[in-house]
XYZ file of C-alpha atoms in Angstrom:
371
model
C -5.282 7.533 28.547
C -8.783 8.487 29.612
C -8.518 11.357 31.946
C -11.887 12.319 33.916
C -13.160 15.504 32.668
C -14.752 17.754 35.167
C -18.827 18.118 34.310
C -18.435 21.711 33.533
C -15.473 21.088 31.199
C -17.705 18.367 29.850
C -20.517 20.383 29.182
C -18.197 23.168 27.156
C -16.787 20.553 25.419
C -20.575 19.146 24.437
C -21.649 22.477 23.565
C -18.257 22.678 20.967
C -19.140 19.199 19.591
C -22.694 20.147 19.107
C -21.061 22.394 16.164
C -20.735 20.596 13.883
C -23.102 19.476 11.959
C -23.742 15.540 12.470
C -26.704 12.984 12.570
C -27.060 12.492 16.097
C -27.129 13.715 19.604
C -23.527 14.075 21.684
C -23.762 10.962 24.272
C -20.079 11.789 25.421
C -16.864 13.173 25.100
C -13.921 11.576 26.792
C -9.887 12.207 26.611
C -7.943 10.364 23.812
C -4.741 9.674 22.775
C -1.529 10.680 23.612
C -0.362 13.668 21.502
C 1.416 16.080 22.861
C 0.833 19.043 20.790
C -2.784 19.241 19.886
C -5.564 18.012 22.964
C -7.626 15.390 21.438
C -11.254 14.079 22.657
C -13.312 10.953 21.175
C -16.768 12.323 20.976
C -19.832 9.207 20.469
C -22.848 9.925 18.908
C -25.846 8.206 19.103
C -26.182 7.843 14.801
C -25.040 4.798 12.360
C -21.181 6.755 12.538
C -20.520 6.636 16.498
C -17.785 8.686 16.808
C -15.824 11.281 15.478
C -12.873 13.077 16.710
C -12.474 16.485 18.491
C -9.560 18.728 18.456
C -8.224 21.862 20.070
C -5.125 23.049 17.993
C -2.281 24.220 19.518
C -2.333 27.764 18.036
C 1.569 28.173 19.876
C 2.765 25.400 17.245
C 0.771 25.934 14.349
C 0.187 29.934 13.892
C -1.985 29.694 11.055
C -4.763 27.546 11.938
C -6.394 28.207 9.740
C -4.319 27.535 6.452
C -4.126 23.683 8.094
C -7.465 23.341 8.210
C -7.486 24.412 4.385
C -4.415 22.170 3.482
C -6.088 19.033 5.218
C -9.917 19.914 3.446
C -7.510 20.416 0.135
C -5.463 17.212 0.071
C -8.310 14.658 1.871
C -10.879 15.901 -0.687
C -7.925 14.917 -3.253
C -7.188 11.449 -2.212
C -10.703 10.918 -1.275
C -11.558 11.508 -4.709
C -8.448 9.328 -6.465
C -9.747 6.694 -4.004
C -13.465 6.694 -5.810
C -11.833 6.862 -9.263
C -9.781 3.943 -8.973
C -10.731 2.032 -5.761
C -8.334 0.031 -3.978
C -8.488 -4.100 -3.279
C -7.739 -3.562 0.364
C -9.741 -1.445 3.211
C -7.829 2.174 3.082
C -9.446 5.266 4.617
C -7.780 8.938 4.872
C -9.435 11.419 7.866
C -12.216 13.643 6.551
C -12.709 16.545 7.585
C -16.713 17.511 9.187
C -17.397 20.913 8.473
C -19.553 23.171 11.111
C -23.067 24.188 11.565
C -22.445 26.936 9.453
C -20.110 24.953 6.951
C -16.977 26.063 8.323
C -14.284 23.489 8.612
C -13.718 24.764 12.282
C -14.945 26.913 14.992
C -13.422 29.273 17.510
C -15.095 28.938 21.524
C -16.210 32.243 23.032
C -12.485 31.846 25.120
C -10.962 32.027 21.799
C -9.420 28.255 21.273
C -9.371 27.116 17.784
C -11.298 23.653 16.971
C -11.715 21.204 14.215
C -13.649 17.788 14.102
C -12.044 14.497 11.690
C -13.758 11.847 11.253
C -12.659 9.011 13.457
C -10.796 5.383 11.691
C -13.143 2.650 13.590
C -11.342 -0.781 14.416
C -8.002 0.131 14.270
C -4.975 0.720 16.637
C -1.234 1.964 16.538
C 1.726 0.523 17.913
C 4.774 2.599 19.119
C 6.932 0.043 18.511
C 7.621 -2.325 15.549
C 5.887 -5.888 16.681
C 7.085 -8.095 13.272
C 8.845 -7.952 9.441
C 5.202 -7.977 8.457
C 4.304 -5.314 10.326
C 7.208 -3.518 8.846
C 6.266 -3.944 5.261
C 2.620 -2.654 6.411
C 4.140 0.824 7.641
C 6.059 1.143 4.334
C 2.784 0.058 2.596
C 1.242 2.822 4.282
C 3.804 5.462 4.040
C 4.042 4.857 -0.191
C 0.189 4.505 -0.168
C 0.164 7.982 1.290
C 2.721 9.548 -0.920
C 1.154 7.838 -4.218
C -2.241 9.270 -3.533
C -0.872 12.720 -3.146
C 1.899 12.788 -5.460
C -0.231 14.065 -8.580
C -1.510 16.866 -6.499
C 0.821 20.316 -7.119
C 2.812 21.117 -4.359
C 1.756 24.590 -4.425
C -1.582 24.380 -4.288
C -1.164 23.794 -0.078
C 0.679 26.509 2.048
C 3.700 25.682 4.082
C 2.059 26.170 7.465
C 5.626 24.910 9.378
C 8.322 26.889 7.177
C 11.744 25.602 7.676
C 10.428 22.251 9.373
C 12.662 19.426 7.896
C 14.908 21.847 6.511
C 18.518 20.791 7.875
C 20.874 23.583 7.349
C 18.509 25.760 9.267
C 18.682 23.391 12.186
C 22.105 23.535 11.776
C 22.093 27.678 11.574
C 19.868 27.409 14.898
C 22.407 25.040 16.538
C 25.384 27.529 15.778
C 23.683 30.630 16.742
C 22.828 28.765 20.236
C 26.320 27.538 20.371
C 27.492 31.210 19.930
C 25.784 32.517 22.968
C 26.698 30.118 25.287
C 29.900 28.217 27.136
C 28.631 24.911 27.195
C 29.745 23.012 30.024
C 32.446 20.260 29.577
C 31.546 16.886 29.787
C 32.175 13.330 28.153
C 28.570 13.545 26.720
C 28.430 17.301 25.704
C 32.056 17.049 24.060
C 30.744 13.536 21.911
C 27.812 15.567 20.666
C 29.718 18.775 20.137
C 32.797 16.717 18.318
C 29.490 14.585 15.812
C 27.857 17.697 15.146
C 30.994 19.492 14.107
C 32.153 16.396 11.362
C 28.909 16.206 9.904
C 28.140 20.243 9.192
C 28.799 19.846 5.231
C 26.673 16.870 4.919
C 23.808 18.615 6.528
C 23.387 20.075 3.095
C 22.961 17.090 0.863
C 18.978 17.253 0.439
C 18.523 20.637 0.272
C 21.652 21.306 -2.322
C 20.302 18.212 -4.756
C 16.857 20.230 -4.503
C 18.269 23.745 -5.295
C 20.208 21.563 -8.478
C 16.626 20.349 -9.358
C 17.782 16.551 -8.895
C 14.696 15.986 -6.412
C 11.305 17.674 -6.839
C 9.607 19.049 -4.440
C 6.623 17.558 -3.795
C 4.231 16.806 -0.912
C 5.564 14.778 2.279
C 3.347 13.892 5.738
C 6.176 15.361 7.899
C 5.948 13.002 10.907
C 5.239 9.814 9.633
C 6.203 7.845 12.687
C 5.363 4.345 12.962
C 2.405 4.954 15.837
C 0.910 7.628 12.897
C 0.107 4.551 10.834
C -3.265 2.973 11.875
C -3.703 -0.987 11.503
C -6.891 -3.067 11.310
C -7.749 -5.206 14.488
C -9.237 -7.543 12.744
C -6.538 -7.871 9.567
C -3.362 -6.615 11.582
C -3.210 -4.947 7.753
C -2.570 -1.215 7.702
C -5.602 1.049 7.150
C -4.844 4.542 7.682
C -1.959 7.259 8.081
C -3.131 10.100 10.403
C -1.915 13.215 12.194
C -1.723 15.237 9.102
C -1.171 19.231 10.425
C 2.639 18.632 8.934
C 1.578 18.122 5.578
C 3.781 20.197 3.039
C 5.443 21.104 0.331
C 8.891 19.174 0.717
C 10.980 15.883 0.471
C 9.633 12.687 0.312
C 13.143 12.109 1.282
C 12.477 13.255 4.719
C 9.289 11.358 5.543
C 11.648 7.817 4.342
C 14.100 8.917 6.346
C 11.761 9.648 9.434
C 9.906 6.344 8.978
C 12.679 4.223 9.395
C 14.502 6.187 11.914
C 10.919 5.656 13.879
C 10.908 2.132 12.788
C 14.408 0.535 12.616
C 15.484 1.086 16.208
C 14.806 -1.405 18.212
C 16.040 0.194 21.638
C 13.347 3.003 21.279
C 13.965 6.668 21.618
C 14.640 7.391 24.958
C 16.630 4.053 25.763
C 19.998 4.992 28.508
C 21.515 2.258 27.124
C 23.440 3.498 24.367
C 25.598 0.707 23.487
C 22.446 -1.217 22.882
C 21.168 0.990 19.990
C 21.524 0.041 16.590
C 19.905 0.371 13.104
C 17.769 -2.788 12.689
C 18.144 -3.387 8.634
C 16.062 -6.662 8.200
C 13.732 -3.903 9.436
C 14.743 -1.262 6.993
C 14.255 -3.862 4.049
C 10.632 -4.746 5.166
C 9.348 -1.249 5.265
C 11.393 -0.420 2.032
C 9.825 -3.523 0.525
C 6.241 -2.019 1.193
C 6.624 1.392 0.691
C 8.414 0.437 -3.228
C 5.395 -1.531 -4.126
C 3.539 1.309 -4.042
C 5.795 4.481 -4.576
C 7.713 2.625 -7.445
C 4.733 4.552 -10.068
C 6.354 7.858 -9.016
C 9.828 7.957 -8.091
C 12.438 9.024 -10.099
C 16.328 7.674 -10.694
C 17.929 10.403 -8.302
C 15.100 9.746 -5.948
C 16.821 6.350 -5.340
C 20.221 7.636 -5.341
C 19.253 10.355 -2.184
C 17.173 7.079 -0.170
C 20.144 6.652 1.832
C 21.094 9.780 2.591
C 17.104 10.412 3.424
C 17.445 7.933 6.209
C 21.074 8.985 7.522
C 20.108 12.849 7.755
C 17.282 12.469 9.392
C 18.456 11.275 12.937
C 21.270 13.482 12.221
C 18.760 16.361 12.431
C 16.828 15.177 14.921
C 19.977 14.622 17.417
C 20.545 17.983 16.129
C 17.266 19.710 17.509
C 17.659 17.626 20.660
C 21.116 18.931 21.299
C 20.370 22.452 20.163
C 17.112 22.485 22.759
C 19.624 21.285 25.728
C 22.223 23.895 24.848
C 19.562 26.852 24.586
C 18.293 25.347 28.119
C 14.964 23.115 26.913
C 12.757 25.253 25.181
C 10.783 23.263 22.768
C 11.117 20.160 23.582
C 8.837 18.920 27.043
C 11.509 16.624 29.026
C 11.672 14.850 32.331
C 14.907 16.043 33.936
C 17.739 18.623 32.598
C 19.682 16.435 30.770
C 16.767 14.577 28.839
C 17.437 16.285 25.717
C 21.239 15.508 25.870
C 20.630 11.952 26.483
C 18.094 11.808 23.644
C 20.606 13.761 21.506
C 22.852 10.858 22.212
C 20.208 8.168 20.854
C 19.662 9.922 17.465
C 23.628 10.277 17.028
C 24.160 6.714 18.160
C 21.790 5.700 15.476
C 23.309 7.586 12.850
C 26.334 5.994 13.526
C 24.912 2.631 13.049
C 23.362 3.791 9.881
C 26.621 4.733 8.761
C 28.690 1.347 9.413
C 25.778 -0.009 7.372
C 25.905 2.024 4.577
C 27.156 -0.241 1.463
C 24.255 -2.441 2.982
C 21.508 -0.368 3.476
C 22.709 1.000 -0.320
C 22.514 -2.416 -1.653
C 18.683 -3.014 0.149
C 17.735 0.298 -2.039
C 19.623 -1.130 -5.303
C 17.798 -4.517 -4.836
C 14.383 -3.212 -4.509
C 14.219 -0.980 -7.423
């Protein structure tokens, strides 16, 4: 979506990209994307790098701007260097992060709003949707690529800049203090999720009690690694890049599986009204666990493959979860189109989970074969 800035706007936003310190002279700055946390600008240059990207952070999401900005300089300067030590066969870039005028890896406008400036992954695109199997072995490509480069960094040496994000039990603490404070009203819908929610509160546990019994490490994840995060080459169709990386944490890998093919393996989409029609795709769920293996095999662990299911089970659990929660506590967090949008998209996650459920000796027996 390119939206058309007003000239003043334009000019502010100019004088912000004129910050940081690039070859070149700012030729324009133009709306891009379609994030809805962060706003995001594609600025061109007139120097042998043509663009780079600009970023206002949401400073209502993420708190501590600051530590993000530190996290992404700590773990891009990390991969960027494993990357130079042992080079890959295949094109693979990570965001950098430009530093200021004054070397700063972000600057604050004289209103106060908090930017940054990454560098920007030329001829590529994303897809929200999941076009082919080979596509699908690309995003797990990507998604094990990611985790492999970062997986001999310590955990600790980043700050958790989103604590209890991907946490489920505190979801599920959320969801019962909500419940508390409220009648909700009676309905076939509201009684389905109410009734899911309520046979599913011990097994909102799982990942978090196998961590506390030191059967999975913690270790870094992406957070959101969504299928339209992963960046392909127009020219290769071959994936290049993963990007949005403000979620990136100390946590389960189990988590950013799960999240991938929850992204990936539903056909119908997210906000589909046709509920019969969703399902959990696994021809899909064996091509992006065939590409993400190839690469994550080197550091995964016995118990790590014994969790994979329940990885990719919980997480539309939680996600119906926070949908259902938001709805109850009257839309707060979520942005949605009519009242009941967050009900109805409650409804897809816990339709989906049921489908991964009926599948489970299957989707089991896809993790057993690929180790």
């Amino acid at each position: 979506m390119t939206t058309v800035i007003r000239s003043q706007t334009l000019e502010n936003l100019v004088t912000i990209a004129e910050q940081f310190a690039l070859p070149g002279k700012v030729t324009n700055v133009q709306a891009f994307g379609s994030g809805n946390i962060n706003d995001t600008f594609l600025v061109t240059v007139d120097a042998q790098e043509p663009h780079f990207i600009l970023q206002r952070i949401n400073t209502q999401v993420f708190r501590q701007p600051q530590l993000i900005m530190q996290n992404m300089r700590t773990f891009t300067e990390h991969i960027y260097q494993s990357l130079q030590r042992q080079p890959l066969n295949r094109r693979w870039e990570i965001p950098r992060v430009l530093s200021t005028q004054e070397a700063q890896d972000y600057c604050i406008d004289t209103t106060g709003n908090f930017w940054r400036a990454i560098s920007f992954i030329g001829n590529s695109q994303s897809f929200d949707t999941m076009q082919s199997l080979e596509q699908a072995q690309e995003i797990g490509y990507a998604l094990g690529m990611f985790h492999n480069l970062i997986s001999d960094l310590a955990p600790e040496k980043l700050a958790d800049t989103l604590v209890g994000f991907h946490i489920t039990p505190l979801y599920l603490q959320h969801y019962q203090e909500v419940l508390a404070g409220i009648t909700p009203k009676s309905s076939p819908e509201v009684n389905y999720c109410l009734q899911f929610v309520s046979d599913r509160t011990t097994f909102a546990h799982i990942l978090e009690n196998a961590k506390v019994e030191g059967k999975l490490p913690l270790r870094l994840m992406h957070g959101d690694p969504k299928i339209n995060n992963v960046m392909f080459d127009t020219a290769t169709q071959k994936a290049v890049s993963v990007i949005d990386l403000d979620t990136v944490k100390p946590g389960l890998v189990h988590y950013d599986i799960g999240d991938c093919l929850r992204s990936g393996c539903n056909p119908a989409g997210e906000e589909t009204a046709d509920w019969d029609s969703i399902y959990f795709d696994t021809d899909l769920c064996r091509g992006i666990l065939q590409g993400y293996l190839a690469v994550a095999k080197a550091f995964l662990t016995e118990n790590d493959y014994t969790y994979m299911y329940d990885g990719i089970r919980l997480i539309a659990f939680e996600l119906g979860l926070r949908f259902f929660a938001d709805y109850l506590a009257g839309n707060v967090y979520f942005k949605v189109k009519h009242p009941e949008h967050n009900l109805a998209r409650a409804i897809v996650q816990f339709k989906l989970t049921e489908s991964i459920e009926s599948q489970e000796h299957q989707i089991r027996q896809i993790i057993q074969d690929m180790k």
